[in-house]
CSV table of C-alpha atoms and ligand atoms in Angstrom, one decimal:
chain,number,residue,atom,x,y,z
A,1,UNK,CA,4.2,50.8,-11.0
A,2,UNK,CA,3.7,53.1,-14.1
A,3,UNK,CA,0.1,52.7,-15.1
A,4,UNK,CA,-3.1,54.2,-16.6
A,5,UNK,CA,-6.4,54.0,-14.8
A,6,UNK,CA,-9.7,54.6,-16.6
A,7,UNK,CA,-13.0,54.6,-14.6
A,8,UNK,CA,-15.7,52.5,-16.3
A,9,UNK,CA,-19.2,53.6,-16.9
A,10,UNK,CA,-21.0,50.7,-15.0
A,11,UNK,CA,-20.1,49.9,-11.4
A,12,UNK,CA,-21.0,46.2,-11.9
A,13,UNK,CA,-18.5,45.9,-14.8
A,14,UNK,CA,-15.1,44.4,-14.0
A,15,UNK,CA,-11.8,46.2,-13.9
A,16,UNK,CA,-9.5,44.9,-16.7
A,17,UNK,CA,-5.9,44.5,-15.7
A,18,UNK,CA,-4.0,45.1,-19.0
A,19,UNK,CA,-0.6,43.5,-19.3
A,20,UNK,CA,1.5,44.3,-22.4
A,21,UNK,CA,4.1,42.1,-24.2
A,22,UNK,CA,7.9,42.5,-24.2
A,23,UNK,CA,8.8,46.0,-25.5
A,24,UNK,CA,5.3,47.3,-25.0
A,25,UNK,CA,3.8,49.8,-22.5
A,26,UNK,CA,0.6,50.6,-20.7
A,27,UNK,CA,-0.9,52.3,-23.7
A,28,UNK,CA,-0.7,49.3,-26.1
A,29,UNK,CA,-3.7,47.3,-25.0
A,30,UNK,CA,-6.1,50.1,-24.2
A,31,UNK,CA,-8.0,49.7,-27.5
A,32,UNK,CA,-8.4,46.0,-26.7
A,33,UNK,CA,-10.0,46.7,-23.4
A,34,UNK,CA,-12.5,49.1,-25.0
A,35,UNK,CA,-13.3,46.5,-27.6
A,36,UNK,CA,-14.0,43.7,-25.2
A,37,UNK,CA,-16.2,45.8,-22.9
A,38,UNK,CA,-16.4,49.6,-23.2
A,39,UNK,CA,-18.2,49.8,-19.8
A,40,UNK,CA,-15.3,48.2,-17.8
A,41,UNK,CA,-12.7,50.1,-15.8
A,42,UNK,CA,-9.2,49.7,-16.9
A,43,UNK,CA,-5.9,49.4,-14.9
A,44,UNK,CA,-3.2,49.2,-17.5
A,45,UNK,CA,0.3,48.6,-16.1
A,46,UNK,CA,3.8,48.9,-17.4
A,47,UNK,CA,6.3,46.2,-16.5
A,48,UNK,CA,9.1,47.3,-14.2
A,49,UNK,CA,11.9,45.4,-15.9
A,50,UNK,CA,13.9,46.9,-18.8
A,51,UNK,CA,15.6,44.4,-21.2
A,52,UNK,CA,17.7,46.4,-23.6
A,53,UNK,CA,15.3,49.2,-23.2
A,54,UNK,CA,12.2,47.0,-23.6
A,55,UNK,CA,9.7,46.9,-20.8
A,56,UNK,CA,8.8,43.5,-19.4
A,57,UNK,CA,7.1,42.2,-16.3
A,58,UNK,CA,9.9,40.0,-15.1
A,59,UNK,CA,13.5,39.0,-16.0
A,60,UNK,CA,14.4,36.1,-18.3
A,61,UNK,CA,17.7,34.3,-18.7
A,62,UNK,CA,17.0,33.5,-22.4
A,63,UNK,CA,14.0,33.4,-24.8
A,64,UNK,CA,11.4,31.3,-23.0
A,65,UNK,CA,13.7,30.7,-19.9
A,66,UNK,CA,12.4,32.7,-17.0
A,67,UNK,CA,14.3,34.0,-14.0
A,68,UNK,CA,12.1,32.2,-11.5
A,69,UNK,CA,13.3,34.2,-8.5
A,70,UNK,CA,12.4,37.5,-10.2
A,71,UNK,CA,9.1,36.1,-11.5
A,72,UNK,CA,8.1,35.3,-7.9
A,73,UNK,CA,9.2,38.7,-6.7
A,74,UNK,CA,7.5,40.6,-9.6
A,75,UNK,CA,4.3,38.6,-9.3
A,76,UNK,CA,3.9,39.6,-5.7
A,77,UNK,CA,4.8,43.2,-6.6
A,78,UNK,CA,2.0,43.2,-9.2
A,79,UNK,CA,-0.4,41.5,-6.7
A,80,UNK,CA,0.3,44.2,-4.1
A,81,UNK,CA,0.0,46.9,-6.7
A,82,UNK,CA,-3.5,45.8,-7.7
A,83,UNK,CA,-4.5,45.9,-4.0
A,84,UNK,CA,-3.0,49.4,-3.7
A,85,UNK,CA,-4.7,50.6,-6.9
A,86,UNK,CA,-8.1,49.2,-5.8
A,87,UNK,CA,-8.0,51.4,-2.7
A,88,UNK,CA,-6.7,54.4,-4.5
A,89,UNK,CA,-9.2,54.3,-7.4
A,90,UNK,CA,-12.1,52.6,-5.5
A,91,UNK,CA,-12.6,49.6,-7.8
A,92,UNK,CA,-13.9,46.2,-6.6
A,93,UNK,CA,-10.7,44.2,-5.9
A,94,UNK,CA,-12.7,40.9,-6.3
A,95,UNK,CA,-13.8,41.8,-9.8
A,96,UNK,CA,-10.5,42.1,-11.7
A,97,UNK,CA,-10.0,40.3,-15.0
A,98,UNK,CA,-6.5,40.2,-16.5
A,99,UNK,CA,-6.0,40.6,-20.2
A,100,UNK,CA,-2.4,39.9,-21.1
A,101,UNK,CA,-0.3,39.3,-24.2
A,102,UNK,CA,2.9,37.2,-24.3
A,103,UNK,CA,5.1,38.4,-21.4
A,104,UNK,CA,2.0,40.1,-19.9
A,105,UNK,CA,0.0,36.9,-20.3
A,106,UNK,CA,2.8,35.0,-18.5
A,107,UNK,CA,2.7,37.2,-15.4
A,108,UNK,CA,-1.1,37.0,-15.4
A,109,UNK,CA,-0.7,33.2,-15.6
A,110,UNK,CA,1.7,33.3,-12.7
A,111,UNK,CA,-0.8,35.4,-10.6
A,112,UNK,CA,-3.3,32.5,-11.1
A,113,UNK,CA,-0.6,30.0,-10.3
A,114,UNK,CA,0.3,31.8,-7.1
A,115,UNK,CA,-2.9,33.3,-5.6
A,116,UNK,CA,-6.5,32.0,-5.4
A,117,UNK,CA,-7.9,35.6,-5.1
A,118,UNK,CA,-5.7,37.6,-7.5
A,119,UNK,CA,-8.0,37.5,-10.5
A,120,UNK,CA,-11.7,36.8,-11.1
A,121,UNK,CA,-10.8,35.6,-14.6
A,122,UNK,CA,-8.2,36.0,-17.3
A,123,UNK,CA,-7.8,36.3,-21.1
A,124,UNK,CA,-4.3,35.1,-22.0
A,125,UNK,CA,-3.0,35.7,-25.5
A,126,UNK,CA,0.0,33.5,-26.3
A,127,UNK,CA,0.9,32.5,-22.8
A,128,UNK,CA,3.4,29.8,-21.6
A,129,UNK,CA,3.4,27.7,-18.5
A,130,UNK,CA,4.9,30.2,-16.0
A,131,UNK,CA,6.1,27.6,-13.5
A,132,UNK,CA,6.1,23.8,-13.7
A,133,UNK,CA,7.4,23.2,-10.2
A,134,UNK,CA,4.7,24.8,-8.1
A,135,UNK,CA,1.4,23.7,-6.5
A,136,UNK,CA,-1.5,25.8,-7.8
A,137,UNK,CA,-4.1,27.3,-5.4
A,138,UNK,CA,-7.7,26.3,-5.6
A,139,UNK,CA,-9.0,28.1,-8.7
A,140,UNK,CA,-12.5,26.5,-8.7
A,141,UNK,CA,-14.7,28.0,-11.3
A,142,UNK,CA,-12.2,30.7,-12.4
A,143,UNK,CA,-12.8,31.3,-16.1
A,144,UNK,CA,-9.7,31.5,-18.3
A,145,UNK,CA,-9.5,32.1,-22.0
A,146,UNK,CA,-6.3,31.1,-23.8
A,147,UNK,CA,-5.5,32.1,-27.4
A,148,UNK,CA,-2.6,30.2,-29.0
A,149,UNK,CA,-1.0,30.0,-32.4
A,150,UNK,CA,-0.4,26.6,-34.1
A,151,UNK,CA,2.8,28.1,-35.6
A,152,UNK,CA,3.9,30.2,-32.6
A,153,UNK,CA,7.7,29.8,-32.5
A,154,UNK,CA,7.8,31.3,-28.9
A,155,UNK,CA,5.1,29.1,-27.4
A,156,UNK,CA,5.1,25.6,-28.8
A,157,UNK,CA,1.6,24.0,-28.8
A,158,UNK,CA,2.4,21.9,-25.6
A,159,UNK,CA,2.8,25.2,-23.7
A,160,UNK,CA,-0.8,26.0,-24.3
A,161,UNK,CA,-2.2,22.5,-23.7
A,162,UNK,CA,0.0,22.0,-20.6
A,163,UNK,CA,-1.2,25.4,-19.3
A,164,UNK,CA,-4.8,24.4,-19.9
A,165,UNK,CA,-4.2,21.1,-18.0
A,166,UNK,CA,-2.4,22.8,-15.0
A,167,UNK,CA,-5.3,25.3,-14.7
A,168,UNK,CA,-8.0,22.7,-15.1
A,169,UNK,CA,-6.4,20.5,-12.5
A,170,UNK,CA,-6.7,23.4,-10.1
A,171,UNK,CA,-10.4,23.8,-10.9
A,172,UNK,CA,-10.3,26.6,-13.4
A,173,UNK,CA,-12.7,26.6,-16.4
A,174,UNK,CA,-10.4,26.9,-19.4
A,175,UNK,CA,-11.3,27.6,-23.0
A,176,UNK,CA,-8.4,27.1,-25.4
A,177,UNK,CA,-8.7,28.9,-28.8
A,178,UNK,CA,-6.3,28.1,-31.7
A,179,UNK,CA,-5.3,30.4,-34.5
A,180,UNK,CA,-3.3,29.1,-37.5
A,181,UNK,CA,-0.8,31.9,-37.0
A,182,UNK,CA,2.4,32.6,-35.0
A,183,UNK,CA,2.9,34.7,-31.9
A,184,UNK,CA,1.1,37.8,-33.1
A,185,UNK,CA,-2.1,39.0,-31.4
A,186,UNK,CA,-4.7,38.7,-34.2
A,187,UNK,CA,-8.0,40.4,-34.5
A,188,UNK,CA,-9.8,37.1,-34.9
A,189,UNK,CA,-8.5,35.9,-31.5
A,190,UNK,CA,-9.6,39.2,-30.0
A,191,UNK,CA,-13.1,38.6,-31.4
A,192,UNK,CA,-13.1,35.1,-29.9
A,193,UNK,CA,-12.1,36.5,-26.5
A,194,UNK,CA,-14.9,39.0,-26.8
A,195,UNK,CA,-17.4,36.3,-27.6
A,196,UNK,CA,-16.1,34.2,-24.6
A,197,UNK,CA,-16.3,37.3,-22.3
A,198,UNK,CA,-19.9,38.1,-23.3
A,199,UNK,CA,-21.0,34.7,-22.1
A,200,UNK,CA,-19.5,35.1,-18.6
B,301,LIG,C1,8.4,35.8,-22.0
B,301,LIG,O1,9.6,36.0,-21.9
B,301,LIG,O2,7.6,36.1,-21.2
B,301,LIG,C2,8.1,35.0,-23.2
B,301,LIG,O3,9.2,34.5,-23.9
B,301,LIG,C3,7.3,35.9,-24.2
B,301,LIG,C4,8.0,37.1,-24.6
B,301,LIG,O4,8.8,37.0,-25.6
B,301,LIG,O5,7.9,38.1,-24.0
């Protein structure tokens, strides 16, 4: 997969897996990673799907309606890519924290829904429930931060509260943060994510 890897300054710090929104690319969220923890390594990936020229991490049939077969395939592709990158760049595979926005948060959510060992934790900006028909792995103790907008036209509020419930039922430790905005990634939710991360 197209990507950027940046070696962090402290070996104990995690590797941030950065996952952009629809129409973005692997450069978009680099400032976010540096803001949350400048000592972390960064693996920032570009989605392999193109929708009218806009990169995404998996296909959709309509706004908010996912192509579930492709989602499953692309989630495994990303999981395998993280394994491959950890060997290539020498980062600790068990210390990867995803930071995703929108479509990127949705594939990060599906990594959690599919694999117990994909991520050590996740910061999900404006995610949806990636799959309502699956049994989640044991996510005991996995910390997850969700940022949601009360007026988000793409992710109605129940998407966030349902996602929190699914993850909690699997044992994850979920913090749900609300912004009185829409689908945009706001600076104040980034500050809330940073404060959450600093307490891990
Ligand atoms: C998705 O397709 O993943 C969601 O609808 C969010 C987005 O617009 O990318």
